[in-house]
XYZ file of C-alpha atoms in Angstrom:
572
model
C -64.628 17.750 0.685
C -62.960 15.202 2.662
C -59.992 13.181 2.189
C -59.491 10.864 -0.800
C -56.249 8.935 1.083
C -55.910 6.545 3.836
C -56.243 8.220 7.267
C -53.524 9.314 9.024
C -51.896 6.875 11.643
C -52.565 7.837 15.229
C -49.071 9.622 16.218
C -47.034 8.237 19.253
C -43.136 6.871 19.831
C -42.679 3.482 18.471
C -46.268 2.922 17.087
C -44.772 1.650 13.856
C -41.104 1.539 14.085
C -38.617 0.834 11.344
C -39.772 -0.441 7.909
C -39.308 -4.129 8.622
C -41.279 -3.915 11.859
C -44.229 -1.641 9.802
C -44.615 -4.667 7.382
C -44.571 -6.979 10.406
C -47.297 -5.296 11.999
C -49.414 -4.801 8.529
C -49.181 -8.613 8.414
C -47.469 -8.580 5.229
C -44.258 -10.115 6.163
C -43.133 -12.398 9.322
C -40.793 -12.197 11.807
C -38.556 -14.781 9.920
C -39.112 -13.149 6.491
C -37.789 -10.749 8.045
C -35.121 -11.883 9.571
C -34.148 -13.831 6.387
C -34.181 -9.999 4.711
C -31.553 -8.475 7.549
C -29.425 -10.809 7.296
C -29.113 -10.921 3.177
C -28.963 -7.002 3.469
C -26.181 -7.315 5.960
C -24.138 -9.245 3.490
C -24.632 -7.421 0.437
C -26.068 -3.724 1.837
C -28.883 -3.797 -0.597
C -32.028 -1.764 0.888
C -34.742 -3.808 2.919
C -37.702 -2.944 1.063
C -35.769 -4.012 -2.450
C -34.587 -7.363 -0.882
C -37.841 -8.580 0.259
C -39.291 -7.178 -3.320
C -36.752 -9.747 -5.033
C -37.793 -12.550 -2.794
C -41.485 -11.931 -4.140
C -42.388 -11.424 0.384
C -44.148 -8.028 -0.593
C -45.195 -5.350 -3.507
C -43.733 -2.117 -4.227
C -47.441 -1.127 -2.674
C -46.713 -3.287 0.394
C -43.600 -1.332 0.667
C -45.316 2.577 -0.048
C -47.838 1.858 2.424
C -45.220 1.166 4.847
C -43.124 3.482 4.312
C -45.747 5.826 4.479
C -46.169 4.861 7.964
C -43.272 5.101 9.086
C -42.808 8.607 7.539
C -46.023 9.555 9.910
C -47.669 10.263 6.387
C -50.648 9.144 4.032
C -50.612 6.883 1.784
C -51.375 8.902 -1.774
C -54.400 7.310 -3.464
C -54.186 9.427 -6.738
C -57.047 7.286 -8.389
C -59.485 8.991 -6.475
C -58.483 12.682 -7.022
C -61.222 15.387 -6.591
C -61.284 16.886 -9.976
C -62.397 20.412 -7.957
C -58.567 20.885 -7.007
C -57.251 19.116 -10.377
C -55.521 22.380 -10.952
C -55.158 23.712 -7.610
C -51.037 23.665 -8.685
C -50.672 24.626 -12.170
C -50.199 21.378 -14.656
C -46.088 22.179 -15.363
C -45.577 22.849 -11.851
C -46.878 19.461 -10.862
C -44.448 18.026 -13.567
C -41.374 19.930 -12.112
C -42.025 19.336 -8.471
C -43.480 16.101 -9.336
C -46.414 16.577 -7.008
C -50.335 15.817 -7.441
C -53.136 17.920 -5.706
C -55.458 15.170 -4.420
C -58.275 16.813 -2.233
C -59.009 19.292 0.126
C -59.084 17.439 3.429
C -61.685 18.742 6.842
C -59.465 21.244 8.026
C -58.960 23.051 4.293
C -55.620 21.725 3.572
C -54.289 20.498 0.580
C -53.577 17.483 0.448
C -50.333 16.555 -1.696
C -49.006 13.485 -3.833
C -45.459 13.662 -3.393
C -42.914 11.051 -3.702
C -40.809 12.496 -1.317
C -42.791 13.713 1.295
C -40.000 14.695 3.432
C -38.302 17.513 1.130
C -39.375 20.725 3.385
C -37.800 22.951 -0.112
C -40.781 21.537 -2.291
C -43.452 21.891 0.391
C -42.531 25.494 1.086
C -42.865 26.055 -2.469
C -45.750 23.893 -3.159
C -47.902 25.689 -0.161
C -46.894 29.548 -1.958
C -48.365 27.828 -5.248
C -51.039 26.997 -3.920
C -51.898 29.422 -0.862
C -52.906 27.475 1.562
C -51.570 24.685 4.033
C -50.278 22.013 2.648
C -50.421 17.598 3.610
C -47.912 15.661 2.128
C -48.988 12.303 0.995
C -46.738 9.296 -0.144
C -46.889 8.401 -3.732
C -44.915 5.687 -5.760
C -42.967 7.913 -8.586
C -44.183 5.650 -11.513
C -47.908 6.431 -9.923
C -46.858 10.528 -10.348
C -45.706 9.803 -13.641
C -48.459 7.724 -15.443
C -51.006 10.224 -13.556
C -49.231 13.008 -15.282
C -49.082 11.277 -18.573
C -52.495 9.904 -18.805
C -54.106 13.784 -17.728
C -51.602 15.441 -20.528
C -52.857 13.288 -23.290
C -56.871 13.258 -22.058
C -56.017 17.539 -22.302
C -54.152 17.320 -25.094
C -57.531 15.829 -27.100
C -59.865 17.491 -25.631
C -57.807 20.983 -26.692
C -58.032 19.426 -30.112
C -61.899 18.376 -30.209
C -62.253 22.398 -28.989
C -60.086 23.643 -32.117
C -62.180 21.257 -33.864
C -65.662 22.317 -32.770
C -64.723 26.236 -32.740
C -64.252 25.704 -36.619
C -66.927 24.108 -37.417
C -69.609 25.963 -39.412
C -72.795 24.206 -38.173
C -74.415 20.992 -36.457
C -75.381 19.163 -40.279
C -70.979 19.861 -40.367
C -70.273 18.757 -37.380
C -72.204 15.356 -37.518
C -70.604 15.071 -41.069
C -67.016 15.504 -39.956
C -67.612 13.462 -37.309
C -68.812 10.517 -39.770
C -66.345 10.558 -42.138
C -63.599 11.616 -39.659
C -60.144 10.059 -39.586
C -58.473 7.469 -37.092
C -56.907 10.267 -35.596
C -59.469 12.951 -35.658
C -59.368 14.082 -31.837
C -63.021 13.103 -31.353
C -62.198 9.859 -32.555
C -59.211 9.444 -30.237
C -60.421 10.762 -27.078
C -63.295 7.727 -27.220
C -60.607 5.291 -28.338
C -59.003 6.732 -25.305
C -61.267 6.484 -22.582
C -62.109 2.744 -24.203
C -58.761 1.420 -23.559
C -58.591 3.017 -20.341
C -62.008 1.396 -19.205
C -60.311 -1.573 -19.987
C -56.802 -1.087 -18.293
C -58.929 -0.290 -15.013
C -61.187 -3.523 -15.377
C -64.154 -1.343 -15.885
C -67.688 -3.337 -16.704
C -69.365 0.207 -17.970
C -69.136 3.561 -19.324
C -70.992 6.362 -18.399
C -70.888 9.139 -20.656
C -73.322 11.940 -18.762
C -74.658 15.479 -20.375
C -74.677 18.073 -17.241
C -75.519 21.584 -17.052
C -71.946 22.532 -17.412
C -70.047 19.809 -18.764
C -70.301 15.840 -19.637
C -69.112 13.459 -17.113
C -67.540 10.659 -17.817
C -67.923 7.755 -15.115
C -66.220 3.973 -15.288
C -68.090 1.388 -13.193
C -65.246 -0.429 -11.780
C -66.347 -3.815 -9.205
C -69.851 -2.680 -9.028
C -69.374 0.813 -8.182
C -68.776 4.223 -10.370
C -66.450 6.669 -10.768
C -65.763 9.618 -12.280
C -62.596 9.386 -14.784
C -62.842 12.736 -17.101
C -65.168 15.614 -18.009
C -65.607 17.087 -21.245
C -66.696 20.459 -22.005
C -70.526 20.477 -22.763
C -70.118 21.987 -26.400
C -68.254 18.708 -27.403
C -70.753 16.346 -25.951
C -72.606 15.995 -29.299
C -69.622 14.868 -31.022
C -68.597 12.512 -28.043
C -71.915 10.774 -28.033
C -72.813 10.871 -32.111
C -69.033 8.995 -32.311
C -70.327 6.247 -29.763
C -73.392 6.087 -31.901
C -71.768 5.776 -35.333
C -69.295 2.904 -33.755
C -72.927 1.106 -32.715
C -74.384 2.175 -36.117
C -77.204 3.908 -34.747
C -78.886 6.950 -36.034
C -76.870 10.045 -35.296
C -80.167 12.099 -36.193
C -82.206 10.652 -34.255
C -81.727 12.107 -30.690
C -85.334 11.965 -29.538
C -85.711 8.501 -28.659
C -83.113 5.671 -27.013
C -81.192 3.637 -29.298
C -79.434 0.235 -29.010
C -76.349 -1.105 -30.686
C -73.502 -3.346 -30.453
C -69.809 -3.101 -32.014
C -66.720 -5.619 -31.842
C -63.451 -4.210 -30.837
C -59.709 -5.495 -30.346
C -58.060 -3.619 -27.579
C -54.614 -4.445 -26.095
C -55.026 -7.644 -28.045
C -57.951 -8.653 -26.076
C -61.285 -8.909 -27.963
C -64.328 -6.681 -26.708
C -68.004 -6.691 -27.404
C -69.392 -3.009 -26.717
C -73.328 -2.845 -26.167
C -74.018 0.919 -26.685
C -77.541 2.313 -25.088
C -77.787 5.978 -26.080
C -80.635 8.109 -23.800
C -81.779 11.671 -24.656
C -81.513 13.761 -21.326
C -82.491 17.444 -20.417
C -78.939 18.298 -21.257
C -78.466 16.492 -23.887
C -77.370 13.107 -25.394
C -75.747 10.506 -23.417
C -74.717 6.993 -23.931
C -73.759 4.004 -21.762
C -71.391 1.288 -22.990
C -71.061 -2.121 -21.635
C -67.759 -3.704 -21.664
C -67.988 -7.422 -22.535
C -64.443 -9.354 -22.743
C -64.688 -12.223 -24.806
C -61.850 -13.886 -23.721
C -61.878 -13.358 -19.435
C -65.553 -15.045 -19.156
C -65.471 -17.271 -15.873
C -65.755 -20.511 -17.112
C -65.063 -22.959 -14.398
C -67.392 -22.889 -11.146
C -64.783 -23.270 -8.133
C -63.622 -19.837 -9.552
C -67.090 -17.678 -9.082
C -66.769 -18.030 -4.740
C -68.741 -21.156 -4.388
C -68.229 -22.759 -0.964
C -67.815 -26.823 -1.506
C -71.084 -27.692 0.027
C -73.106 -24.920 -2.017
C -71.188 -25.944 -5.164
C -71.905 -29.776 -4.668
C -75.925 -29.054 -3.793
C -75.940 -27.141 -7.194
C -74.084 -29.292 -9.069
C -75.625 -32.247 -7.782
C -79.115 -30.250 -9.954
C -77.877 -29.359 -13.221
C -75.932 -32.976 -13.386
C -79.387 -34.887 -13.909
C -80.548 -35.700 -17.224
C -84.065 -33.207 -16.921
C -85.282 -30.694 -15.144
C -85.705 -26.978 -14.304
C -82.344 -25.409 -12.977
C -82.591 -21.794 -12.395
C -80.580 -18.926 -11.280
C -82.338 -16.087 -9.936
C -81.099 -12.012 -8.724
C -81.230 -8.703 -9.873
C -79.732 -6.756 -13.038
C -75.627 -7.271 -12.397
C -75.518 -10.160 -9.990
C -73.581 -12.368 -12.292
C -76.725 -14.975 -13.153
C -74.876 -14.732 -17.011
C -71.424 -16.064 -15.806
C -72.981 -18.129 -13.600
C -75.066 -20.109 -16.734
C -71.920 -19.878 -18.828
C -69.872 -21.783 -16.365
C -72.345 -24.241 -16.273
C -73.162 -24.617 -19.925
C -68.872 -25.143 -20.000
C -68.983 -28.116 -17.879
C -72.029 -29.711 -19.299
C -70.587 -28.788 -22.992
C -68.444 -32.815 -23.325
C -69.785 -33.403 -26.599
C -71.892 -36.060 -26.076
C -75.138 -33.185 -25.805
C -76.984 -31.113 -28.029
C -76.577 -27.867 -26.345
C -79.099 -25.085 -27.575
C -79.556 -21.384 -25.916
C -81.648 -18.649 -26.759
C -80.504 -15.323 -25.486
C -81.049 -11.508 -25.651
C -78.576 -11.166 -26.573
C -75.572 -13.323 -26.841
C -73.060 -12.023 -24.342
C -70.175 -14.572 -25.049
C -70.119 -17.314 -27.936
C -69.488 -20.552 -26.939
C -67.823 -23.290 -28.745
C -69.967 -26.462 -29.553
C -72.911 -24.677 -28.284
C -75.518 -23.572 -30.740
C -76.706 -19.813 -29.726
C -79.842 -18.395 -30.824
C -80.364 -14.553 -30.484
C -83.188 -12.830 -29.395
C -84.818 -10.515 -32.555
C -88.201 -9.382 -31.489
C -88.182 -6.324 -34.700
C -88.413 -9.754 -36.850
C -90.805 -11.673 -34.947
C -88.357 -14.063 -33.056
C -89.175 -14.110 -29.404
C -88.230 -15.868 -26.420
C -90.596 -18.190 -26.629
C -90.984 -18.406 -30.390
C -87.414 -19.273 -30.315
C -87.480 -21.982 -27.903
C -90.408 -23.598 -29.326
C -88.257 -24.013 -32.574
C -85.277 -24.757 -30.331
C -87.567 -28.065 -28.796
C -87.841 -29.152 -32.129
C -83.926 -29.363 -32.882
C -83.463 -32.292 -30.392
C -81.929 -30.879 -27.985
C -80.824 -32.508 -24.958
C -79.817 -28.989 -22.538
C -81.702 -25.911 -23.433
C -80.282 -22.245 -21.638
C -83.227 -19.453 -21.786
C -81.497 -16.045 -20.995
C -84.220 -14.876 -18.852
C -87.852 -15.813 -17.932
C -89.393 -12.604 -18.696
C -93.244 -13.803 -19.462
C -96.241 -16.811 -18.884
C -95.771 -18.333 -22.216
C -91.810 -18.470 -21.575
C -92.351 -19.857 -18.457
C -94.796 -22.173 -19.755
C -92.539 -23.702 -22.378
C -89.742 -23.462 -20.117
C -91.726 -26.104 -17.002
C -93.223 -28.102 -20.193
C -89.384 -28.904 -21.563
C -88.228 -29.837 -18.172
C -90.973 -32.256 -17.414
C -90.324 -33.589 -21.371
C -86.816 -34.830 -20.478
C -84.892 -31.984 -21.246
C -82.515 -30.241 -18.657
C -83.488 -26.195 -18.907
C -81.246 -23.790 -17.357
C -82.719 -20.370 -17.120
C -82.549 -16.624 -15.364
C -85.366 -14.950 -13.773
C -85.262 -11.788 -11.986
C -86.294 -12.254 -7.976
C -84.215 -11.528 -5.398
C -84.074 -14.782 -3.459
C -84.606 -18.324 -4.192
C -87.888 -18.880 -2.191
C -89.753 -15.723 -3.802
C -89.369 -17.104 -7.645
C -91.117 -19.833 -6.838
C -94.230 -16.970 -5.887
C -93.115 -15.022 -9.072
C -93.824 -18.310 -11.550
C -96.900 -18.887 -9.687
C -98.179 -15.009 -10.741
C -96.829 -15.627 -14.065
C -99.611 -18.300 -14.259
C -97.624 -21.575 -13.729
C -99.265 -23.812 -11.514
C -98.073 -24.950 -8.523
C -97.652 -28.513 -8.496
C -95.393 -27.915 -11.917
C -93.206 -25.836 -10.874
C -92.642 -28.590 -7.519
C -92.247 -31.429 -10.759
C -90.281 -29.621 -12.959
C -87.898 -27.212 -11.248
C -84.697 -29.560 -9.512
C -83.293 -26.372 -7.890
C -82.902 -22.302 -7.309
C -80.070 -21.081 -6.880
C -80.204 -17.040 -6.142
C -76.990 -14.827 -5.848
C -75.639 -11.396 -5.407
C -71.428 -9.941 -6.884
C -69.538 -9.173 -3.751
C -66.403 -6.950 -3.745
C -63.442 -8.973 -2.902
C -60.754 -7.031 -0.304
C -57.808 -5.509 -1.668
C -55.107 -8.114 -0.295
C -52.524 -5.159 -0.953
C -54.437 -2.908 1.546
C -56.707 -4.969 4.041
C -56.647 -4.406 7.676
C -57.181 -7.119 10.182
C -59.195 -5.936 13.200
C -61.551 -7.450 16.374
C -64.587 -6.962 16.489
C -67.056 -8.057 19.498
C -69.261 -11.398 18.671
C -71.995 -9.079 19.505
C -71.690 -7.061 16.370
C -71.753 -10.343 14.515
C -74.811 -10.615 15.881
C -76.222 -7.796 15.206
C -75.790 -8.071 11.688
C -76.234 -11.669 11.000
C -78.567 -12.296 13.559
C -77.613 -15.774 15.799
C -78.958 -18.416 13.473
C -76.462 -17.464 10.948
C -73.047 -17.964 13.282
C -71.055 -20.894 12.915
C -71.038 -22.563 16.421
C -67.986 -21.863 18.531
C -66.812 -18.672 18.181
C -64.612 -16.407 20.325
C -65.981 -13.462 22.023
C -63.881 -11.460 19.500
C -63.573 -12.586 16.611
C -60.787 -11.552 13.734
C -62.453 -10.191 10.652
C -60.725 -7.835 7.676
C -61.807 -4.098 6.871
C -61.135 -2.100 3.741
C -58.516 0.451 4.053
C -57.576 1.538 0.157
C -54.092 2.118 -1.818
C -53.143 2.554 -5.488
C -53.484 -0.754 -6.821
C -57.442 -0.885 -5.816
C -58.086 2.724 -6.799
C -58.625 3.441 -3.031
C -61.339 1.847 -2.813
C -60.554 -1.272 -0.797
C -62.018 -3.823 -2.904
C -59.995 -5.396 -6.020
C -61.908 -7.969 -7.829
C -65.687 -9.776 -6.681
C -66.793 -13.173 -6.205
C -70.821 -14.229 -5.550
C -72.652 -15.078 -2.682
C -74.819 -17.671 -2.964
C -78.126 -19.425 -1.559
C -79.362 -23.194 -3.114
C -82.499 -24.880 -2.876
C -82.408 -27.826 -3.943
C -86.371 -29.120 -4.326
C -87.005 -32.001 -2.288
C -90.972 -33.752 -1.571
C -90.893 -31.993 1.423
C -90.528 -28.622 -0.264
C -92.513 -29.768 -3.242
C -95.544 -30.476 -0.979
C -95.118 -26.542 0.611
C -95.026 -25.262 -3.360
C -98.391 -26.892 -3.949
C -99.962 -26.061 -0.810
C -98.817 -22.659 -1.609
C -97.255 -22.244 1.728
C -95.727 -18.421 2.057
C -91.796 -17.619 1.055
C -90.996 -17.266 5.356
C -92.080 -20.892 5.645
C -90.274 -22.284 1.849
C -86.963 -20.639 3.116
C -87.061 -22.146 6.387
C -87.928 -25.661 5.568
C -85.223 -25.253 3.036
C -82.901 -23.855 5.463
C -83.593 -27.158 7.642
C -82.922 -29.124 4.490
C -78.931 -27.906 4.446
C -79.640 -24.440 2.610
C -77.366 -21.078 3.243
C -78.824 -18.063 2.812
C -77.220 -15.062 0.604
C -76.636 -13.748 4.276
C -74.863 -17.093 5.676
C -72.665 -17.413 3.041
C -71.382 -13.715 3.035
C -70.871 -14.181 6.427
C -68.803 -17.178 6.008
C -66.295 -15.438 3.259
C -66.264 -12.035 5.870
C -64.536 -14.506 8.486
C -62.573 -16.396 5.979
C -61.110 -12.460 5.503
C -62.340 -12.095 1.490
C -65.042 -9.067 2.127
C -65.820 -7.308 4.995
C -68.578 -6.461 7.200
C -69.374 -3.318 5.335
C -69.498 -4.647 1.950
C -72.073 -8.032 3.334
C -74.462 -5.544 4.220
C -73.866 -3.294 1.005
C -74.581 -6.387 -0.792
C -77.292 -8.684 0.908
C -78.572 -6.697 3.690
């Protein structure tokens, strides 16, 4: 396994120099921060790093990383520990020593969280612990201890639930216990656990995975998963039967997938939990969706719009009818996307009806309708009654079917402005997609105003980020030449991901969309009915002022908020 930390600094005199100059290079700090810093610390002999902390000039990352540096060390990233050497140093002994095993690096060294990488007393002792060569690695001490704290109390219930389950007499027991179980039953508290942790780390999911040996538990964190904790396979029916009794499902029912929903309060904040359980060879797992009422996105200029794509968009869902409607895949942020808009149309002076499946965040002033197909009530059997409330903006949480669709184009040419999902993955190929729905062609040219299609892109860690050249020719390469701006250098300055503690080493802290607009003009109208082919849509479109998904990644990789890495991730 390689190494989970930041690669080691190239060696050589001078390459980094004292702290000050380290944070000067990093680009953290200027030469007249710095300055400002010396002189302060030559009048009161506070340390460097502390003074330009108090001035708010850098983090107590900013400072770690640099340090690091000029140590000739890594930068600990104790996030992304590979469990496989967890207890490579025995639990106490990392608590004494104050020192975290973090992975096993290409030459078969262990690599060390320390937060004083320099004490030669501790390394001797940590590389008899743990026979074998050992690679010091800077840590923050408040990162050892919380590390320490959060894996003693994960242990500490887990040791429980395994009293617990040794006891226990039989499965109709155990699924009894676990039903009428206390607050603090350990079962109980090791999912309340990993809950508020999921929400600490800004996680969107939980993964809660049966293996042969063991269930994993994995947080998806920015778009990407992790694994967090494992849990001993012979407690994995409690773990998932408690996630299924908080989503009042069927605990004895492990045959088929369930679906269910709870409301939680954690650290104040107020949660919605959609709960999927899925039978697997190895059992029963369950995936929960983390949905904070309180954080949704509600104004645009905060998803990543550039002003020109925001202002072709807006100028669509600001006319009194018409189809407006946002197209990707599963995860792309269409949802926050509609929700922001439904906030700025929501003034008052509209009747403002959705129907949804289901409702993800309720909205004040904004009637919400919620998808119940056990009892008949449909997409389109809602929005047929919703047409008959007088409404003046109707929001249709995805265009799944013809008779949707149908409804949908109908409304839109009846005066009504429709905002809707659909699943394609650009904004020329849904126009295609209604047509083999069964919409006609020269409807969807009257009806729809614009598309606007869109992908979540992981936002660099501004902690962490490296600037670096790169030659115009590997713009190029992966853009292609119609998408660079005109008048760039030969090399041009972009930002690459490097990782620390405060992004979990990954990089990336945070995402923003990326975003392409058509805005349907006669021109384009006159394509949709000939039923010219996407190639030739996207072009004329493109002629007509339209970025592509690719364009406008490429814009916010020079502008330094993603890199090169992550545009092709996300819209190659």
């Amino acid at each position: 396994m390689g190494t989970q930390t930041e690669p080691r600094p190239a060696p050589g005199p001078g390459r980094y120099g004292r702290l000050g100059e380290s944070l000067v290079t990093m680009g953290v700090i200027t030469t007249a921060q710095l300055d400002e810093a010396l002189q302060q610390q030559g009048a009161d002999g506070r340390r460097l790093g502390e003074i330009l902390i108090a001035k708010g000039y850098i983090t107590r990352d900013h400072l770690a990383l640099a340090l690091a540096r000029r140590l000739g060390v890594q930068r600990a990233i104790i996030a992304r520990q590979d469990p496989a050497v967890a207890d490579a140093i025995e639990p106490h002994l990392q608590k004494r020593y104050a020192a975290v095993p973090i992975a096993i690096d290409a030459e078969g060294r262990l690599i060390v969280a320390m937060r004083d990488p320099a004490n030669v007393l501790v390394l001797d002792d940590l590389r008899m612990l743990a026979r074998r060569e050992v690679v010091p690695a800077l840590a923050l001490p408040e990162e050892i201890d919380d590390h320490l704290a959060r894996v003693a109390r994960v242990e500490e219930m887990v040791d429980g639930l395994a009293e617990q389950a040794s006891v226990e007499a039989d499965e109709a027991d155990a699924l009894s216990e676990i039903t009428s179980s206390a607050e603090d039953a350990p079962v109980v508290r090791l999912v309340n656990s990993l809950i508020s942790r999921a929400v600490e780390e800004g996680a969107s999911d939980i993964h809660f995975e049966p293996q042969a040996r063991e269930m994993v538990v994995r947080f998806r964190v920015d778009g990407v998963l992790r694994t967090v904790a494992k849990v001993p396979l012979s407690m994995s029916r409690g773990v998932a039967s408690r996630v299924k009794v908080m989503a009042e499902m069927d605990i004895a029912e492990r045959r088929i997938p369930q679906d269910g929903r709870v409301g939680l309060s954690v650290s104040g904040r107020s949660f919605d939990l959609r709960v999927v359980s899925l039978p697997t060879v190895f059992g029963e797992g369950a995936v929960i969706r983390l949905l904070d009422r309180s954080s949704v996105v509600m104004q645009l200029t905060d998803l990543g719009f550039t002003a020109s794509t925001l202002a072709r968009y807006e100028g669509c869902w600001r006319r009194p009818w018409g189809a407006v409607l946002v197209t990707g895949p599963t995860g792309s942020g269409k949802s926050t996307t509609v929700y922001g808009t439904l906030h700025q149309l929501n003034s008052g002076d509209r009747k403002i009806i959705t129907v949804e499946d289901p409702v993800e965040y309720r909205l004040p002033g904004i009637q919400q309708m919620q998808v119940n197909n056990k009892a008949g009530l449909t997409f389109a059997n809602g929005l047929r009654s919703v047409l008959r409330a007088d409404p003046d903006v109707v929001m249709i949480g995805e265009i799944r079917d013809r008779e949707t669709a149908q409804i949908a184009i109908e409304a839109a040419l009846t005066g009504h402005l429709v905002l809707a999902t659909v699943h394609t993955n650009d904004a020329a190929t849904t126009l295609a997609r209604l047509s083999k729905m069964g919409i006609e062609a020269f409807l969807s040219a009257s009806a729809i105003s614009g598309l606007l299609a869109q992908r979540l892109c992981r936002r660099l860690c501004t902690t962490c980020r490296e600037r670096e050249e790169v030659p115009l020719s590997r713009l190029r390469e992966v853009a292609g030449d119609n998408a660079l701006p005109a008048g760039l250098p030969e090399r041009v300055a972009v930002y690459k991901s490097v990782g620390c503690p405060r992004c979990a080493g990954t990089g990336y802290k945070g995402r923003f969309g990326v975003y392409e607009m058509l805005v349907m003009t006669e021109t384009l109208g006159a394509l949709v009915v000939a039923d010219a082919p996407a190639d030739e849509i996207r072009a004329q479109a493109r002629r007509e002022g339209m970025r592509t998904m690719g364009e406008d990644a490429l814009v916010k990789v020079l502008q330094g908020h993603t890199s090169i890495a992550e545009m092709l991730r996300t819209v190659a």
